[in-house]
mmCIF file of C-alpha atoms in Angstrom:
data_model
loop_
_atom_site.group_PDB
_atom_site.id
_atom_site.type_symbol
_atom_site.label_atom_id
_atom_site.label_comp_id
_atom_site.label_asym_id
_atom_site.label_seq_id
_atom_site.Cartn_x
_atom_site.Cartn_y
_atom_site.Cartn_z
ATOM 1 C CA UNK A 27 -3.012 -52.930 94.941
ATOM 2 C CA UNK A 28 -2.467 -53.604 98.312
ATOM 3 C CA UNK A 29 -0.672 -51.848 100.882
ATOM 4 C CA UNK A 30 1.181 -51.886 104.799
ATOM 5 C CA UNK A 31 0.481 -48.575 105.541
ATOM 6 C CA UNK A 32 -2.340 -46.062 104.676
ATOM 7 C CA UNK A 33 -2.853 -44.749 101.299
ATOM 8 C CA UNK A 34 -1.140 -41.876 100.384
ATOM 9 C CA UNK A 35 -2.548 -41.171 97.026
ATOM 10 C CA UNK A 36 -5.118 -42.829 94.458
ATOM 11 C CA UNK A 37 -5.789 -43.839 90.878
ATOM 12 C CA UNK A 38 -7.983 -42.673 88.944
ATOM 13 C CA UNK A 39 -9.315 -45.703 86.606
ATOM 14 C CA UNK A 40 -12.063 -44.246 84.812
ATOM 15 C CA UNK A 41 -12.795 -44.084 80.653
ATOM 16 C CA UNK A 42 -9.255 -45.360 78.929
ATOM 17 C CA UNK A 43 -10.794 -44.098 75.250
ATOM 18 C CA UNK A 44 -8.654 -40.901 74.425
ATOM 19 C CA UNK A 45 -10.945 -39.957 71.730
ATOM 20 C CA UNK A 46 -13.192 -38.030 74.960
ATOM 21 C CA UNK A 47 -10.183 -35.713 75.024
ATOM 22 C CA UNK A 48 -11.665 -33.252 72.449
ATOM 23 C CA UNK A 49 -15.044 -34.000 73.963
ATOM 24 C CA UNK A 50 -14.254 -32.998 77.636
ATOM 25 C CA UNK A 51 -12.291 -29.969 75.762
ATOM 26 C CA UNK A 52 -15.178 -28.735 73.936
ATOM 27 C CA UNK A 53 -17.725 -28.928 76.248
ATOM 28 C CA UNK A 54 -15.819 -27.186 78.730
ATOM 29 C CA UNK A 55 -14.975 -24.321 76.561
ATOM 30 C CA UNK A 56 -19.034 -24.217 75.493
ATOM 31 C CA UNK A 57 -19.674 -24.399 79.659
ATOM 32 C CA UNK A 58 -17.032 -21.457 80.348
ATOM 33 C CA UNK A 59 -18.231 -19.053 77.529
ATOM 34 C CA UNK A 60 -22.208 -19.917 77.843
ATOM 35 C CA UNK A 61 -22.316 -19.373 81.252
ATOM 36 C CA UNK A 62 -19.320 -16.531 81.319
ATOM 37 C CA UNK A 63 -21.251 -14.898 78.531
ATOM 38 C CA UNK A 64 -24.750 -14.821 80.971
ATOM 39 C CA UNK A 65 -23.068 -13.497 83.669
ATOM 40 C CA UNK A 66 -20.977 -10.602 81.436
ATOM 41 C CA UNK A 67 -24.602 -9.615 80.248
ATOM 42 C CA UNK A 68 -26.335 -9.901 83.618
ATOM 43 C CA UNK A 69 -23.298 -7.483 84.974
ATOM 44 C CA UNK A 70 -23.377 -5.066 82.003
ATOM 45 C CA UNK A 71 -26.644 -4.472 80.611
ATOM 46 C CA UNK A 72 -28.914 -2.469 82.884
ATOM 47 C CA UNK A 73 -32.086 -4.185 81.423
ATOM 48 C CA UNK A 74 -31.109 -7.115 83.070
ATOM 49 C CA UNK A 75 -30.814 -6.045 86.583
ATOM 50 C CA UNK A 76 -33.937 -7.676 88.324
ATOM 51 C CA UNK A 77 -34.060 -10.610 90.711
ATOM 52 C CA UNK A 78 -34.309 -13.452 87.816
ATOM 53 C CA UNK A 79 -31.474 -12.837 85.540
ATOM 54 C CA UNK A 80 -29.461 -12.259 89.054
ATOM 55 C CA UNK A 81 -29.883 -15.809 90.123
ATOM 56 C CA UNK A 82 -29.513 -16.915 86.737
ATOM 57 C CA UNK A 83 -26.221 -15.252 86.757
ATOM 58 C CA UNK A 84 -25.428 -17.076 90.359
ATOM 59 C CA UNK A 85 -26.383 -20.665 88.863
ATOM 60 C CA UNK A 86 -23.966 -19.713 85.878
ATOM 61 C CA UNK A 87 -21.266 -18.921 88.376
ATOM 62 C CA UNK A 88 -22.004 -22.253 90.032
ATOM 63 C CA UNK A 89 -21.946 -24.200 86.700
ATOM 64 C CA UNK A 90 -18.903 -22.929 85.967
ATOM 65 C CA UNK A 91 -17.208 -23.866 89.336
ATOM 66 C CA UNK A 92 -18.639 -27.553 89.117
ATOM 67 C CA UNK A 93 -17.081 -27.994 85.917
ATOM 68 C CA UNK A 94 -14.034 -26.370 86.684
ATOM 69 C CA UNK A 95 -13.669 -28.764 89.551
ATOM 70 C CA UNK A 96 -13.977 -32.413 87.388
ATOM 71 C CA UNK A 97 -13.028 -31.614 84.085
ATOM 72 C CA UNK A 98 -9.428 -30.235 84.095
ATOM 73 C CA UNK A 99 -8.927 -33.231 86.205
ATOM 74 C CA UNK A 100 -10.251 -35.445 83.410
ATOM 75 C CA UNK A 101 -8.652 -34.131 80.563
ATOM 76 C CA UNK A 102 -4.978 -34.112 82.344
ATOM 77 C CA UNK A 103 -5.299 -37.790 83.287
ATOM 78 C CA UNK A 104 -6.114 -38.170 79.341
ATOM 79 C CA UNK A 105 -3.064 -36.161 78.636
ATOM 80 C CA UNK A 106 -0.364 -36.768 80.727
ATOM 81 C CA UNK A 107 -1.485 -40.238 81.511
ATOM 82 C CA UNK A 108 -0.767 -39.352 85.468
ATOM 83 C CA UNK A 109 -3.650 -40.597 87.186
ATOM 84 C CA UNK A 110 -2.670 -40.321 90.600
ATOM 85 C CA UNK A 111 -4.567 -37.662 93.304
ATOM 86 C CA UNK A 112 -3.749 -37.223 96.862
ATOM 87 C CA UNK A 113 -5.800 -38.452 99.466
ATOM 88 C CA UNK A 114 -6.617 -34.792 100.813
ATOM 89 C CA UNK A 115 -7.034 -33.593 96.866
ATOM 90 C CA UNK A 116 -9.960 -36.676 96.674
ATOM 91 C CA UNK A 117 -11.515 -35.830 99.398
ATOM 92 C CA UNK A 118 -10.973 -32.297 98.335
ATOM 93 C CA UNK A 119 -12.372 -32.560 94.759
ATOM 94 C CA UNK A 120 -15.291 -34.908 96.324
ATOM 95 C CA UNK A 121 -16.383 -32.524 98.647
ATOM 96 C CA UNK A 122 -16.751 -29.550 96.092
ATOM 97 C CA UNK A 123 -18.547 -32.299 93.620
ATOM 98 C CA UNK A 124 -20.797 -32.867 96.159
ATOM 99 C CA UNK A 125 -21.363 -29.143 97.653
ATOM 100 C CA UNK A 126 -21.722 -27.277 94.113
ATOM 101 C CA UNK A 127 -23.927 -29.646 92.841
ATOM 102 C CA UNK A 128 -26.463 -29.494 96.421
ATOM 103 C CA UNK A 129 -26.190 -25.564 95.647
ATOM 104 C CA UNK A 130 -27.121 -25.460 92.292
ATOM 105 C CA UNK A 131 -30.405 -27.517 93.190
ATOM 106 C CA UNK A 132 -30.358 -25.116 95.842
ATOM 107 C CA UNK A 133 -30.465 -22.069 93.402
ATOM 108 C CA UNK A 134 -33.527 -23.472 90.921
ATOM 109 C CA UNK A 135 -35.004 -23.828 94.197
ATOM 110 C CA UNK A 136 -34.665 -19.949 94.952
ATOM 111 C CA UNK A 137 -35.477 -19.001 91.199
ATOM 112 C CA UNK A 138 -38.983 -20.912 91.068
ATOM 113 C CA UNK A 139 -39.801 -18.957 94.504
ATOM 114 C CA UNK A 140 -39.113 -15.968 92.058
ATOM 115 C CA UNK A 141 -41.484 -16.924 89.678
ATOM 116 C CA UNK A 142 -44.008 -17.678 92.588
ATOM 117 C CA UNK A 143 -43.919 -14.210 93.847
ATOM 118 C CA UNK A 144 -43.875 -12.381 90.226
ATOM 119 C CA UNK A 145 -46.895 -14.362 88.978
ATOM 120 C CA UNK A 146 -48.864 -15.043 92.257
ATOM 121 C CA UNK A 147 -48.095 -11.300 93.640
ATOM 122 C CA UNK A 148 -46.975 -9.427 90.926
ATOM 123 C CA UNK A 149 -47.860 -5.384 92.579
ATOM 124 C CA UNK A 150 -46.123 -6.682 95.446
ATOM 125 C CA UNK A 151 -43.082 -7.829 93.959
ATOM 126 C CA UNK A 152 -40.419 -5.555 94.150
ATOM 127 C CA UNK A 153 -41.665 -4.608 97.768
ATOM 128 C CA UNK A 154 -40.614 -8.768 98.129
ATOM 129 C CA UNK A 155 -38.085 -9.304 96.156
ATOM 130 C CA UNK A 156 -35.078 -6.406 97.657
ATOM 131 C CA UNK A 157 -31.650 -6.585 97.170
ATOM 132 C CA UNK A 158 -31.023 -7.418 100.606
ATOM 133 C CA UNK A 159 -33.392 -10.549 100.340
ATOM 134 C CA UNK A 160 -31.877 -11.523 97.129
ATOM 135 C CA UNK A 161 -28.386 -11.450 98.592
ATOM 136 C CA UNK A 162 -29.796 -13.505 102.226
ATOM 137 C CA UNK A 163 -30.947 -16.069 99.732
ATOM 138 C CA UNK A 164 -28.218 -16.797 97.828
ATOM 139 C CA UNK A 165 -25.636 -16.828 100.655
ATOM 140 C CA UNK A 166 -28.489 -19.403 102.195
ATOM 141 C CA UNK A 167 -27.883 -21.556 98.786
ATOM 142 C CA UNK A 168 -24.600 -21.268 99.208
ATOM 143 C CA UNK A 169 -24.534 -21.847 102.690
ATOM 144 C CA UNK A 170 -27.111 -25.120 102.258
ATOM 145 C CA UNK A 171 -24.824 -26.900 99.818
ATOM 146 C CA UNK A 172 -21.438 -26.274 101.842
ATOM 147 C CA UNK A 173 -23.213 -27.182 105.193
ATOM 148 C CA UNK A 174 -25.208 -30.396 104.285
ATOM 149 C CA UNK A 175 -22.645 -32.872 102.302
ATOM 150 C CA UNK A 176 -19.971 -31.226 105.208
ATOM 151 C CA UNK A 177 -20.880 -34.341 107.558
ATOM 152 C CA UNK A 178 -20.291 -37.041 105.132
ATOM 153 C CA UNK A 179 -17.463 -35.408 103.490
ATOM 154 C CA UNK A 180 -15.783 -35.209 107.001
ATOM 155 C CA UNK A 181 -16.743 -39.015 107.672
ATOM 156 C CA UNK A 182 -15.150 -39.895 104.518
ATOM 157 C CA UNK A 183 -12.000 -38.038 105.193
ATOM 158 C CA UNK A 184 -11.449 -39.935 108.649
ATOM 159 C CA UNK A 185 -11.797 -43.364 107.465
ATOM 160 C CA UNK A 186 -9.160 -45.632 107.005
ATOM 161 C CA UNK A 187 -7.495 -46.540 103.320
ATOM 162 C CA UNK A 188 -4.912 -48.917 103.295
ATOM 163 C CA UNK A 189 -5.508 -50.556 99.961
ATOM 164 C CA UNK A 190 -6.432 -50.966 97.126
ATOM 165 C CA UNK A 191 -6.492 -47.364 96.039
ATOM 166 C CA UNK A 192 -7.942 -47.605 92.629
ATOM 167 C CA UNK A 193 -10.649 -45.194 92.251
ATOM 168 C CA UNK A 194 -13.081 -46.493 89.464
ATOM 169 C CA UNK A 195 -14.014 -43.472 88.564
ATOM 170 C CA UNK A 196 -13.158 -40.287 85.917
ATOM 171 C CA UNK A 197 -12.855 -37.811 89.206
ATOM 172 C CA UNK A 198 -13.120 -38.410 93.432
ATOM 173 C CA UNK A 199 -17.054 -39.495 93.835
ATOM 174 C CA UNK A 200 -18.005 -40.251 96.953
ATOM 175 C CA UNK A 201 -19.350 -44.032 96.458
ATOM 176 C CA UNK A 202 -16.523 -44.937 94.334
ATOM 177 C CA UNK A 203 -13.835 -43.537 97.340
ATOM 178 C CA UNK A 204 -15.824 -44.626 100.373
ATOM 179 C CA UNK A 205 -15.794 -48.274 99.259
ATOM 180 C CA UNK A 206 -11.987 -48.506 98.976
ATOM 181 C CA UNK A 207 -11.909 -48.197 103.316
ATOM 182 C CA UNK A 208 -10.690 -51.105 105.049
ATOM 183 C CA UNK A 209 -13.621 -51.064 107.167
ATOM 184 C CA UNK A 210 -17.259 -51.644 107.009
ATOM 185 C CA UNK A 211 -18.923 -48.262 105.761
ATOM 186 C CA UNK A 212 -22.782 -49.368 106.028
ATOM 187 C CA UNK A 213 -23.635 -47.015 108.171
ATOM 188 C CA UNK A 214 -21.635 -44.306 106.112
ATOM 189 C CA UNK A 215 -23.325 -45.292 103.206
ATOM 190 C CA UNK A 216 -26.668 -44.873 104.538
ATOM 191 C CA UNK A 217 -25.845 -41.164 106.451
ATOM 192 C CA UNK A 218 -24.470 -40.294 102.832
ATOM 193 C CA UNK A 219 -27.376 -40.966 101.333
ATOM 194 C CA UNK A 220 -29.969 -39.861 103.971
ATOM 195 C CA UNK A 221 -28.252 -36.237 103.093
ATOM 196 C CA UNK A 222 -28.263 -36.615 99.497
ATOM 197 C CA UNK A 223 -32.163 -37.158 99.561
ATOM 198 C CA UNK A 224 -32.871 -34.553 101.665
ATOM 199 C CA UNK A 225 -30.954 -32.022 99.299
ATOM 200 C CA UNK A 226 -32.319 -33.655 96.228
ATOM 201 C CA UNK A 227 -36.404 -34.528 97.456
ATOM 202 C CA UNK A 228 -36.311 -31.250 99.658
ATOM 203 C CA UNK A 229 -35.342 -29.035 97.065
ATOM 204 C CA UNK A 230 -37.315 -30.796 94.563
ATOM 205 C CA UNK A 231 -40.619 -30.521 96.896
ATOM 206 C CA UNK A 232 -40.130 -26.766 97.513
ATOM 207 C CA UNK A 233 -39.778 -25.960 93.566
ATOM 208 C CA UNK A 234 -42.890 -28.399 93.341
ATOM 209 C CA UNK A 235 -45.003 -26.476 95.448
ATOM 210 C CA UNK A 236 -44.165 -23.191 93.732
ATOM 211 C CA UNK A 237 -45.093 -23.939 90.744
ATOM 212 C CA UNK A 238 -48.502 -25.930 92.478
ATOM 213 C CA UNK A 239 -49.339 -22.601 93.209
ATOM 214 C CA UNK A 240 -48.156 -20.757 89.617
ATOM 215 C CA UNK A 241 -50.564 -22.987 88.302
ATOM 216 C CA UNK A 242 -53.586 -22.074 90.703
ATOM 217 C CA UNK A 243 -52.821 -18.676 89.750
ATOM 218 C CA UNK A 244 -53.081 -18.888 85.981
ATOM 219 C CA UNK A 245 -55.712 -20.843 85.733
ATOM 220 C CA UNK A 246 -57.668 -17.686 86.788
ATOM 221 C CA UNK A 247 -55.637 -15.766 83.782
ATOM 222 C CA UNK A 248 -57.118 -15.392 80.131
ATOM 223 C CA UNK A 249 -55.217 -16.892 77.738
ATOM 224 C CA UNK A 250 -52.489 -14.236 76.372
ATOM 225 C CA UNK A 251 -51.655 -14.399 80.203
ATOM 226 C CA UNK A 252 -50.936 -17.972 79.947
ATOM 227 C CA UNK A 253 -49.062 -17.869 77.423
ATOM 228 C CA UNK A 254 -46.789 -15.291 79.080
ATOM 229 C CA UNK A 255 -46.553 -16.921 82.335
ATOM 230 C CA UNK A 256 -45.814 -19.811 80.420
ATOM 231 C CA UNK A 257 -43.052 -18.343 78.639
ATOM 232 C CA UNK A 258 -41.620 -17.079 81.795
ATOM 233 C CA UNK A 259 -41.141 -20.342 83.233
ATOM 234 C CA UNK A 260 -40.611 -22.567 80.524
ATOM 235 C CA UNK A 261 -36.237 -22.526 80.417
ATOM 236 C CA UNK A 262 -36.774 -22.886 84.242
ATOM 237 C CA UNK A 263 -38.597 -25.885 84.345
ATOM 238 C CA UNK A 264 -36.450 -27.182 81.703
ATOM 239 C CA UNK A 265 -33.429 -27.120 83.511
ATOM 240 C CA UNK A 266 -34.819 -28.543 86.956
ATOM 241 C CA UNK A 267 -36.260 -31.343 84.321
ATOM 242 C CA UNK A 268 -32.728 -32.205 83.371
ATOM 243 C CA UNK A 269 -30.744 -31.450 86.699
ATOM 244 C CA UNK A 270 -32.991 -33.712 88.432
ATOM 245 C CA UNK A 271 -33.460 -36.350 85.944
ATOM 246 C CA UNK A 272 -30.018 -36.910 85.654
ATOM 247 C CA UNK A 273 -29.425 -36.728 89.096
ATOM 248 C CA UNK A 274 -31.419 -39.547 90.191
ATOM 249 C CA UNK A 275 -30.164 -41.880 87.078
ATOM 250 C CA UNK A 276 -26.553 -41.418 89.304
ATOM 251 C CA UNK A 277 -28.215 -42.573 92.259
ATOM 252 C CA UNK A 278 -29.836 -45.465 90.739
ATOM 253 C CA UNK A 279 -27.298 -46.761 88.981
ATOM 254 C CA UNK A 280 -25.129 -46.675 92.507
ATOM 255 C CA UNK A 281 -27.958 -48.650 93.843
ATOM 256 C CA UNK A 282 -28.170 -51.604 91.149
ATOM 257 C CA UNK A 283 -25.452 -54.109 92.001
ATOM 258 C CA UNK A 284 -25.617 -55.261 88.195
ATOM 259 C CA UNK A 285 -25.173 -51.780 86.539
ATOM 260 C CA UNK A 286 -22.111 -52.143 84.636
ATOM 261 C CA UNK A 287 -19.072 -49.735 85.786
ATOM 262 C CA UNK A 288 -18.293 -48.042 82.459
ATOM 263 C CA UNK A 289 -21.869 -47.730 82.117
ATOM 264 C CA UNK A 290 -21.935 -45.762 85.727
ATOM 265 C CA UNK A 291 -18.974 -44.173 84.857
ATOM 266 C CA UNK A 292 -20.693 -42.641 81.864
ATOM 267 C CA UNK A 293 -23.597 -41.860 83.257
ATOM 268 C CA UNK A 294 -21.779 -39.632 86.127
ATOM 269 C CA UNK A 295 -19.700 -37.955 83.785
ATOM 270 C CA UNK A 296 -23.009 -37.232 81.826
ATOM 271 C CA UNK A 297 -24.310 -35.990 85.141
ATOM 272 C CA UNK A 298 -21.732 -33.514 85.956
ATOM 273 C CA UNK A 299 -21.682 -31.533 82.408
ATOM 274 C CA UNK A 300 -25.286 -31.804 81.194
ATOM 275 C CA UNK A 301 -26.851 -28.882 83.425
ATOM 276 C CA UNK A 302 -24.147 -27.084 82.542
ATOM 277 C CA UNK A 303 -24.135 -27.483 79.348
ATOM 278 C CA UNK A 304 -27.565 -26.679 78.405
ATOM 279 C CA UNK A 305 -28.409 -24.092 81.167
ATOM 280 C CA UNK A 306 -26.700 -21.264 79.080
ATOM 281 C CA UNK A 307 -28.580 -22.963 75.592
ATOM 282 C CA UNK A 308 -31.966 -23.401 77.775
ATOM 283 C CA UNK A 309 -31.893 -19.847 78.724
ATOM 284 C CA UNK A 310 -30.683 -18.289 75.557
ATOM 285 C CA UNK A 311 -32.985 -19.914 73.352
ATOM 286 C CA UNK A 312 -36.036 -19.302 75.524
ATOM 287 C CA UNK A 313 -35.385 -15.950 76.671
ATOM 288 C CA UNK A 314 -35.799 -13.029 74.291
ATOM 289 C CA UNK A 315 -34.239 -10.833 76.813
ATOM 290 C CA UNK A 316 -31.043 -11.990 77.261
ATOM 291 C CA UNK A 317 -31.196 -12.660 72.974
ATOM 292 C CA UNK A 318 -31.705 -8.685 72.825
ATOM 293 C CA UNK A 319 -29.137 -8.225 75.704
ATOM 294 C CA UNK A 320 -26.494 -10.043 73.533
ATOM 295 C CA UNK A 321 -27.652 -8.355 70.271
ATOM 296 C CA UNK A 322 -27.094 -4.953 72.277
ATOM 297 C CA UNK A 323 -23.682 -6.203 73.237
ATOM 298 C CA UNK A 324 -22.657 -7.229 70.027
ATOM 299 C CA UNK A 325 -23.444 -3.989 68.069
ATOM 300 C CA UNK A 326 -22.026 -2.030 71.166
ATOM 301 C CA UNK A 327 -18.821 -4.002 70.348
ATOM 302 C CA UNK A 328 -19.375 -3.063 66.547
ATOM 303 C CA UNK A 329 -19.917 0.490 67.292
ATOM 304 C CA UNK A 330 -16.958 1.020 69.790
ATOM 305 C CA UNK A 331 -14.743 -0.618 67.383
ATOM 306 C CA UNK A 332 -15.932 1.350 64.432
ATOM 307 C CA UNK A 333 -15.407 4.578 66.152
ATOM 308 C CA UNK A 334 -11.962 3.396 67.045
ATOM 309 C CA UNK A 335 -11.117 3.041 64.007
ATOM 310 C CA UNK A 336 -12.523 6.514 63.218
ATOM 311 C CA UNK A 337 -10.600 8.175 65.337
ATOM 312 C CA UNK A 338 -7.151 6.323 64.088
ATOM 313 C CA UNK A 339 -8.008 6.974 60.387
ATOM 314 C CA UNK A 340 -8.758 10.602 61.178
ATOM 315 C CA UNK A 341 -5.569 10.578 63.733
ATOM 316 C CA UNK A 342 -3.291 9.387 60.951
ATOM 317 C CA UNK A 343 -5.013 11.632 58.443
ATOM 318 C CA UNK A 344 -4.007 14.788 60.595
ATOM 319 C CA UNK A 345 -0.469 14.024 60.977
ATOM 320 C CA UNK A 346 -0.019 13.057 57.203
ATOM 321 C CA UNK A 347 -1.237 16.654 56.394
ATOM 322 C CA UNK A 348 0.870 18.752 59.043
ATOM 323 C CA UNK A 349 3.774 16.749 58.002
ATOM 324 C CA UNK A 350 6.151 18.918 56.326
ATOM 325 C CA UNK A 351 8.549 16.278 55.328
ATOM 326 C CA UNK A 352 5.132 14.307 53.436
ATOM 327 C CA UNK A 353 4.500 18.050 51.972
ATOM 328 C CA UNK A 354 8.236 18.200 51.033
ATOM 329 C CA UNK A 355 7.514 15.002 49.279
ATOM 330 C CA UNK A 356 4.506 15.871 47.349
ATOM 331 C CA UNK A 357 6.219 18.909 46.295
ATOM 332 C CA UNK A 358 9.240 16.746 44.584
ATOM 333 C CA UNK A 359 6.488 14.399 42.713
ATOM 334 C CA UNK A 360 4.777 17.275 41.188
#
């Protein structure tokens, strides 16, 4: 489609299957009560207020808003078959892709510098580790992911569309928009990606040389130490393992002129639910802490509605029996 003026609006031209309807719909319900059920626990149970399951509960916040940001998209242009956007809700919804995903690197970041200084310094831990650090370091996640894909966001936002406007992709990526300008974006390209790396290799080094020096430390640990440190860190590494696997399958297949586009497609839509997906499963299934917090949770939801129910039963039980028209009653049966 080609056009006079600037664009106005574009189409998304992703997946035309509608079968990934119920797909998109369950996995988003799975990513909204996963991740809504970490941070209910992390805000409820007392046993759970230290500096891990507080970042965990920040990364679930941040999986949720990623999602939140791509999906309903997806699923309306399934449903009402409108695939238009505005140009300022691309750029919009591209900016937010790109910012929520740099801070949720950002966070795994901050939680393997957790593990560093409860394994490598463990008596001096909670000296570290204060509220007022933990709070400084996730407004600095935060603040990384919102400041670094700013730039190329911005450059995106001032080039000039004038056609064709079909965006072949499921939601506003940056690749997929930036090639649709009507003028030579090289040098875009290149600042776009320069950032990218930096977010993805300099996170990536940082959480690599934490756990460098986890594994100096246990290797002067006996064995049952191991194995606890281990356990510790196991659902971490997991999910950096599939954030940043995933992550640079995106990037490669960007790169590779013959990837196929559905094939892409696929891939980033992969990209943008996996993490999370499986951070809440990850972190469930590994941690018997947050299995006993929900345990708690459950029979406290048992035991409050038991006693409700108590109290009704005994409430209807007491007005039954100083009812003098019920008494009246009885007295006319007998």
């Amino acid at each position: 489609m080609n056009s006079s003026g600037p664009v106005e609006y574009f189409i998304l031209d992703g997946l035309k299957e509608r079968y990934v309807i119920p797909i998109f719909f369950a996995v988003y319900v799975i990513v909204l009560s996963g991740n809504g059920m970490i941070i209910y626990l992390v805000r409820t149970d007392p046993k759970l207020n230290t500096p891990m399951y507080f970042f965990l509960h920040n990364l679930s916040f941040s999986d949720i808003v990623y999602t939140s940001v791509t999906i309903p998209k997806m699923m309306a242009v399934f449903l009402t078959e409108v695939k238009t956007i505005s140009k300022t809700g691309c750029i919009i919804q591209m900016y937010f892709v790109l910012s929520i995903g740099v801070t949720g690197r950002a966070l795994l970041t901050v939680m393997a510098f957790d593990r560093y200084v409860a394994i490598c310094n463990p008596l001096m831990y909670t000296t570290i580790m204060t509220r007022r650090l933990r709070i400084l370091l996730i407004f600095a996640s935060w603040g990384f992911g919102v400041i670094i894909v700013l730039p190329p966001a911005i450059w995106a936002s001032l080039l000039p569309y004038c056609g064709p406007n079909v965006v072949r992709h499921m939601f506003c990526d940056h690749s997929s928009l930036v090639i649709l300008a009507c003028v030579d974006t090289t040098r875009n390209g290149i600042f776009a990606l320069t950032n990218a790396l930096i977010a993805l290799i300099g996170t990536f080094v940082l959480i690599f040389i934490s756990y460098v020096c986890i594994g100096k430390a246990m290797s002067k640990m006996s064995k049952a130490q191991k194995l606890k440190v281990a356990a510790t860190c196991v659902a971490h590494l997991i999910a950096v393992f599939v954030s940043y696997v995933s992550a640079t399958f995106v990037y490669i297949s960007y790169r590779v002129a013959r990837f196929d586009p559905d094939v892409r497609i696929v891939i980033a839509v992969l990209y943008s639910v996996l993490t999370p997906l499986l951070n809440p499963i990850i972190y469930s299934l590994r941690n018997k802490e947050l299995q006993d917090a929900m345990k708690r949770a459950f029979l406290d939801t048992r035991q409050d509605t038991t006693g409700a129910r108590r109290v009704i039963d005994r409430h209807h039980q007491l007005t039954h029996r100083n009812n003098p028209a019920t008494d009246e009653k009885k007295g006319r049966v007998k």
